[in-house]
Short mmCIF file of N, CA and C in Angstrom, two decimals:
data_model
loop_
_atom_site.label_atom_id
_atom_site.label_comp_id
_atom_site.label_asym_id
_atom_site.label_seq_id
_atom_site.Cartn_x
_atom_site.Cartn_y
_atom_site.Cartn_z
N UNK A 1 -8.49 -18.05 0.27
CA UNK A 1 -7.66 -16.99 -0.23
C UNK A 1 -7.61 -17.10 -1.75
N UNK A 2 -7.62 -16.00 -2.32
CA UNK A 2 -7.55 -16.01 -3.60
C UNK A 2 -6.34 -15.39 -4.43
N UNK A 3 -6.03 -16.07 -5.33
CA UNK A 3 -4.19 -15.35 -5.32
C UNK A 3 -4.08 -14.92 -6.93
N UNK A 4 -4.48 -13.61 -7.27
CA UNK A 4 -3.72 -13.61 -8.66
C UNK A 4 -2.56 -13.50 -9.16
N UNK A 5 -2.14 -13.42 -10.07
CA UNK A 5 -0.82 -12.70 -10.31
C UNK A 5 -0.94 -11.31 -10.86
N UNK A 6 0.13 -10.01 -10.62
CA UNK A 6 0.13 -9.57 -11.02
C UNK A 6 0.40 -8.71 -12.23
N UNK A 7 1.04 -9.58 -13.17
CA UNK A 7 0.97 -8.95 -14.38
C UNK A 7 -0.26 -9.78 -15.00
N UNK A 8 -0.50 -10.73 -15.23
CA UNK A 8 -1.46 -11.51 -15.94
C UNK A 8 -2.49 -11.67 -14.72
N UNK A 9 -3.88 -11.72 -15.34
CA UNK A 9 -4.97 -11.46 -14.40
C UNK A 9 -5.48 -12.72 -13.91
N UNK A 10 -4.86 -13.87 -14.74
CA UNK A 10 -5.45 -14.89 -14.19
C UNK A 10 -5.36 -15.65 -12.97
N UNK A 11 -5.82 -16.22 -12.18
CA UNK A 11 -5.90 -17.04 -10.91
C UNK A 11 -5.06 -17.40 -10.83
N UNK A 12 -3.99 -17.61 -10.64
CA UNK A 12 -3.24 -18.97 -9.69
C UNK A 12 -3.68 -20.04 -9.16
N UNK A 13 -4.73 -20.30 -8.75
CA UNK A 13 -5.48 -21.83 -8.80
C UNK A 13 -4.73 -21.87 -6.79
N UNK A 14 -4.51 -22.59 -6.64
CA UNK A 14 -4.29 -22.91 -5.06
C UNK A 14 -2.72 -22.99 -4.83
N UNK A 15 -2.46 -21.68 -4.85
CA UNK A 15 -1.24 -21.45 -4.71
C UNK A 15 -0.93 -21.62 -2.86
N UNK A 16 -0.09 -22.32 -2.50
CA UNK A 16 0.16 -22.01 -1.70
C UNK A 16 0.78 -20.74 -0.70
N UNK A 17 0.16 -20.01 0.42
CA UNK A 17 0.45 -18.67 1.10
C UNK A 17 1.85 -18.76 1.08
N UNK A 18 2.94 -19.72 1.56
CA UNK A 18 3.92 -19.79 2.37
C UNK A 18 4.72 -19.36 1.29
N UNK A 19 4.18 -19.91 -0.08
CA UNK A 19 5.07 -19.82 -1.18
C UNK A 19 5.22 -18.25 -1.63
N UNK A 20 4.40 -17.47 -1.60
CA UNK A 20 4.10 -16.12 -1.82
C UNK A 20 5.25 -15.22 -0.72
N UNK A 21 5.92 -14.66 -1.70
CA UNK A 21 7.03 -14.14 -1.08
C UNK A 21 7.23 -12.42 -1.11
N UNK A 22 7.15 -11.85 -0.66
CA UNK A 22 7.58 -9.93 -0.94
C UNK A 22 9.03 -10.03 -1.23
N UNK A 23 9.77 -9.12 -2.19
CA UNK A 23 10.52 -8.70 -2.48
C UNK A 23 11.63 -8.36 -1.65
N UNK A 24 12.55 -8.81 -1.83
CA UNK A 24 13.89 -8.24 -0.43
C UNK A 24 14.07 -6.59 -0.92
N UNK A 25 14.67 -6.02 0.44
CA UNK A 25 15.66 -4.94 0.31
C UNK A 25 16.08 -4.79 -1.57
N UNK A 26 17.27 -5.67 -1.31
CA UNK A 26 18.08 -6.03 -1.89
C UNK A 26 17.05 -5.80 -3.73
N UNK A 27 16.13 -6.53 -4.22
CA UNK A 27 15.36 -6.46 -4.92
C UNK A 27 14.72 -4.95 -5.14
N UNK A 28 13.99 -4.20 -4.46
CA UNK A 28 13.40 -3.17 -4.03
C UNK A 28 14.45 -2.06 -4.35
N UNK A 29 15.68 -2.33 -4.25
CA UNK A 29 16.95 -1.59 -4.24
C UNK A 29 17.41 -1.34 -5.40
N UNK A 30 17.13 -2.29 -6.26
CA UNK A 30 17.61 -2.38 -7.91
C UNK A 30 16.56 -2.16 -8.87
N UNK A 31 15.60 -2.21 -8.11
CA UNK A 31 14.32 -1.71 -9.27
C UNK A 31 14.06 -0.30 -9.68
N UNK A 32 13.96 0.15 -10.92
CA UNK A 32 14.05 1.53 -11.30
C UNK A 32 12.71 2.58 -11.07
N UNK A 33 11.75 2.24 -9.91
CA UNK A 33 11.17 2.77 -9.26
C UNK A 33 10.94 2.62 -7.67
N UNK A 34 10.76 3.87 -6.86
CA UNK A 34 10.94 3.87 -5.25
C UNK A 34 8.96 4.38 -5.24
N UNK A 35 8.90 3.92 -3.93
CA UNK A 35 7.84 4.23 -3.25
C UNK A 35 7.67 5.14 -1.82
N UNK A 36 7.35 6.37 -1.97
CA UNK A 36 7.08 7.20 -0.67
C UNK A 36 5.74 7.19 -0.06
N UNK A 37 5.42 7.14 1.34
CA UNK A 37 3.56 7.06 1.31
C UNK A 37 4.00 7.66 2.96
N UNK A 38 3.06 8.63 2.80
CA UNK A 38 2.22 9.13 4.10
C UNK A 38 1.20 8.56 3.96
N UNK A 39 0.31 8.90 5.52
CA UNK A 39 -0.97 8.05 5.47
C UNK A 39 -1.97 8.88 4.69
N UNK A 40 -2.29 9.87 4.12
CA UNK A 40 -3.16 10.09 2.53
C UNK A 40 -2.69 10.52 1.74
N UNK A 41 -0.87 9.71 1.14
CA UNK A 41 -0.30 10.09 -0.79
C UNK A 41 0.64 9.17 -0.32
N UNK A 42 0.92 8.95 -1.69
CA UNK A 42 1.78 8.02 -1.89
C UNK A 42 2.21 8.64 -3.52
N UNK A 43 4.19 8.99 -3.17
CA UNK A 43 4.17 9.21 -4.80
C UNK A 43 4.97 7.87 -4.92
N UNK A 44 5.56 7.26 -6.50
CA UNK A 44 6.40 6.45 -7.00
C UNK A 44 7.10 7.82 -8.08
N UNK A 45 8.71 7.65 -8.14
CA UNK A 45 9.26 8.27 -8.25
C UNK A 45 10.65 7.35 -9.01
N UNK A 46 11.14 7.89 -10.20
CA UNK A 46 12.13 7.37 -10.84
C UNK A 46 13.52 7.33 -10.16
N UNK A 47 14.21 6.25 -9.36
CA UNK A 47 15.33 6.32 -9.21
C UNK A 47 16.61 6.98 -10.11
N UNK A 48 16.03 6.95 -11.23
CA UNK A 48 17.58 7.54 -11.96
C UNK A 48 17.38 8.72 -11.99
N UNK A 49 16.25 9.87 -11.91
CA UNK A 49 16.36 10.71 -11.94
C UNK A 49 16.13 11.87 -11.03
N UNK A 50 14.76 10.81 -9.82
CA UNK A 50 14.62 11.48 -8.96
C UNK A 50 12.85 11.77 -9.35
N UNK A 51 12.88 12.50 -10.25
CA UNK A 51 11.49 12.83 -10.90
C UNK A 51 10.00 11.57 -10.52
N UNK A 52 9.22 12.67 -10.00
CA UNK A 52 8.25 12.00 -9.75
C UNK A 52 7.11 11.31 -10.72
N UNK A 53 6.75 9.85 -10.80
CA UNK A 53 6.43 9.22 -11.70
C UNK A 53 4.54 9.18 -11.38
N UNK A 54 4.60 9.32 -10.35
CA UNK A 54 2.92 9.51 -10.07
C UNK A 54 2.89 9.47 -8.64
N UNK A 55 1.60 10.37 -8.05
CA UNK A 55 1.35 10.82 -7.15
C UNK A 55 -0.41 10.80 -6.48
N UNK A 56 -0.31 10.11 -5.82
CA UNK A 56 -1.85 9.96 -5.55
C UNK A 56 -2.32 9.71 -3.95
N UNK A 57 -3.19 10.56 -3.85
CA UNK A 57 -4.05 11.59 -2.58
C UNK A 57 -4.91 11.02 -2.45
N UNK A 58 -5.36 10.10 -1.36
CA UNK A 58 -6.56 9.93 -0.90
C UNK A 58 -7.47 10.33 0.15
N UNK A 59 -9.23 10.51 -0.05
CA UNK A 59 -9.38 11.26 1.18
C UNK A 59 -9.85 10.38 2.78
N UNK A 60 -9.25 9.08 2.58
CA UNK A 60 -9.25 7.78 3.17
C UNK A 60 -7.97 7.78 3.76
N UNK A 61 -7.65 7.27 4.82
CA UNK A 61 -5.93 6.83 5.20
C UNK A 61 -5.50 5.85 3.81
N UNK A 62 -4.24 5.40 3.23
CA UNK A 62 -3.63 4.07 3.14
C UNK A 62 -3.81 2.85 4.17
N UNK A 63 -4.26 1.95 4.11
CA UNK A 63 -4.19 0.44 5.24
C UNK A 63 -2.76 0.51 4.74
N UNK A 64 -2.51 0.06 3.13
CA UNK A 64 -1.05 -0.39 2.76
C UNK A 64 -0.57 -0.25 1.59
N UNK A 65 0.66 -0.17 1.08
CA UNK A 65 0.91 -0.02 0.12
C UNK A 65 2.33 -0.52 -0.65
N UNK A 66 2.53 -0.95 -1.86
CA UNK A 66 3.44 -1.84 -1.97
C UNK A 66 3.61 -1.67 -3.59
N UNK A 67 5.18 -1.78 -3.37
CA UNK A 67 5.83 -1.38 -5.26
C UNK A 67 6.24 -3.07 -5.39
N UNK A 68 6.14 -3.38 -6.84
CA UNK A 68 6.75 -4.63 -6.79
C UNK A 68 8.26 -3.88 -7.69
N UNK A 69 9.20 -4.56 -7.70
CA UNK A 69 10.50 -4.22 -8.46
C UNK A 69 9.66 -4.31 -10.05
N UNK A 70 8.99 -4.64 -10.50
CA UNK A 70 8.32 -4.52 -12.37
C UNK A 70 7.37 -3.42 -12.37
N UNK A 71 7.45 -2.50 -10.70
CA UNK A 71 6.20 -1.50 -11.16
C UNK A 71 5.12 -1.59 -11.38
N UNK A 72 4.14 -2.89 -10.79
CA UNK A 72 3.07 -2.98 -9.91
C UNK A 72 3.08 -2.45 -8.69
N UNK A 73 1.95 -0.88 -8.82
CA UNK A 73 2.00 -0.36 -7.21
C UNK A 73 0.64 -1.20 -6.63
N UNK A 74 0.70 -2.05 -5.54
CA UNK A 74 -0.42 -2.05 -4.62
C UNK A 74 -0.78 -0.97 -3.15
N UNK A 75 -2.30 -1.07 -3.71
CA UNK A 75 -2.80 0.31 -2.63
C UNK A 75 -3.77 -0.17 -2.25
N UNK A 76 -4.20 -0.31 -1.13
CA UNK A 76 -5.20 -0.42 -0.08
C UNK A 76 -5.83 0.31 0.89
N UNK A 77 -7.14 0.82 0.82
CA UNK A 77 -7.68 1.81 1.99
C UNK A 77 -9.04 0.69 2.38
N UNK A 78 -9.98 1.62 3.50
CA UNK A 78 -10.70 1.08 3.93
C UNK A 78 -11.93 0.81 2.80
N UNK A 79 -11.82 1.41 1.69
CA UNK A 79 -12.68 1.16 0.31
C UNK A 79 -12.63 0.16 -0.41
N UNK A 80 -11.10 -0.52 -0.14
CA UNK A 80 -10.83 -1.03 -1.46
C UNK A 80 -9.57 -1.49 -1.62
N UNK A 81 -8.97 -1.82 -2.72
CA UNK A 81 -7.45 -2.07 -2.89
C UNK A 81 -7.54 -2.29 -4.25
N UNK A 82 -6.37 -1.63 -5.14
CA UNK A 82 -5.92 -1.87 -6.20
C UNK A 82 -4.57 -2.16 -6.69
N UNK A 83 -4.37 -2.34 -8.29
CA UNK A 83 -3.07 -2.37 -8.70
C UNK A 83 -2.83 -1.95 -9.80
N UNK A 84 -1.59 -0.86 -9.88
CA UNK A 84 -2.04 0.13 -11.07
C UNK A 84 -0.45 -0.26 -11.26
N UNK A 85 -0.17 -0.20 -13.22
CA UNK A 85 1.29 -0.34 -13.66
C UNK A 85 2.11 0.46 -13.33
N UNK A 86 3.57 1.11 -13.28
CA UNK A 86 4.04 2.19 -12.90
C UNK A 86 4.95 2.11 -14.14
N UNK A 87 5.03 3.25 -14.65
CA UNK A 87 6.27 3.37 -15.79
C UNK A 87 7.16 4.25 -15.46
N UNK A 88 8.71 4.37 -15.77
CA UNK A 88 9.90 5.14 -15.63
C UNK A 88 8.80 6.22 -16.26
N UNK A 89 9.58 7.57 -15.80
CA UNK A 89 9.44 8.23 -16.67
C UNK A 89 9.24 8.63 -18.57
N UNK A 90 10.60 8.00 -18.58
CA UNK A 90 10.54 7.95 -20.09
C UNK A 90 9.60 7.21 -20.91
N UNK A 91 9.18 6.01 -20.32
CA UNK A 91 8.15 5.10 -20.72
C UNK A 91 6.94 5.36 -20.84
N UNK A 92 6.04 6.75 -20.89
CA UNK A 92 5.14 6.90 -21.54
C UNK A 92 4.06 6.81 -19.87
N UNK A 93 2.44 6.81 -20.36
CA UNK A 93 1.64 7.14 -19.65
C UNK A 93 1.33 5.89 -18.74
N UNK A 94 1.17 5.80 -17.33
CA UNK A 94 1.08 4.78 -16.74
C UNK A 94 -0.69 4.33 -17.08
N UNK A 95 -0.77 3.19 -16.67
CA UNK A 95 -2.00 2.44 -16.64
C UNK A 95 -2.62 1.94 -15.83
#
């Protein structure tokens, strides 16, 4: 298994699985972006305002998909998987 991190690209070296944890409720709850996904879109959308922060259609199902509370979205289809930044609204163009 290979484990990066996601803000910095580098390896983690032999991180242990068990240690690798998803985000609670609770976490997910306080972060200033939400995640909606049918099985081909998924938008991320600004909690404070409601306003949608990005929106993306694939012509593949989703396998999976996952917000971290800092606005790393992970997306996965049968192609592939990525991780794209998410910004509030106000914060300018995502990456």
């Amino acid at each position: 298994m290979l484990v990066h991190g996601l803000v910095q690209p580098d390896s983690l070296g032999d991180a242990d699985p068990e240690q690798i944890l998803r985000p609670s409720e609770e976490d997910r709850a306080a972060a200033p972006l939400g995640l909606s996904r049918g099985a081909d879109y998924l938008r991320v959308w600004d909690r404070a305002d409601q306003a949608v922060v990005a929106a993306l259609i694939s012509d593949t199902p989703f396998t999976a998909a996952d917000l971290s509370p800092d606005g790393i979205l992970l997306l996965a289809t049968e192609r592939g998987a990525k991780a794209l930044r998410m910004r509030a609204t106000g914060a300018g163009i995502a990456s």
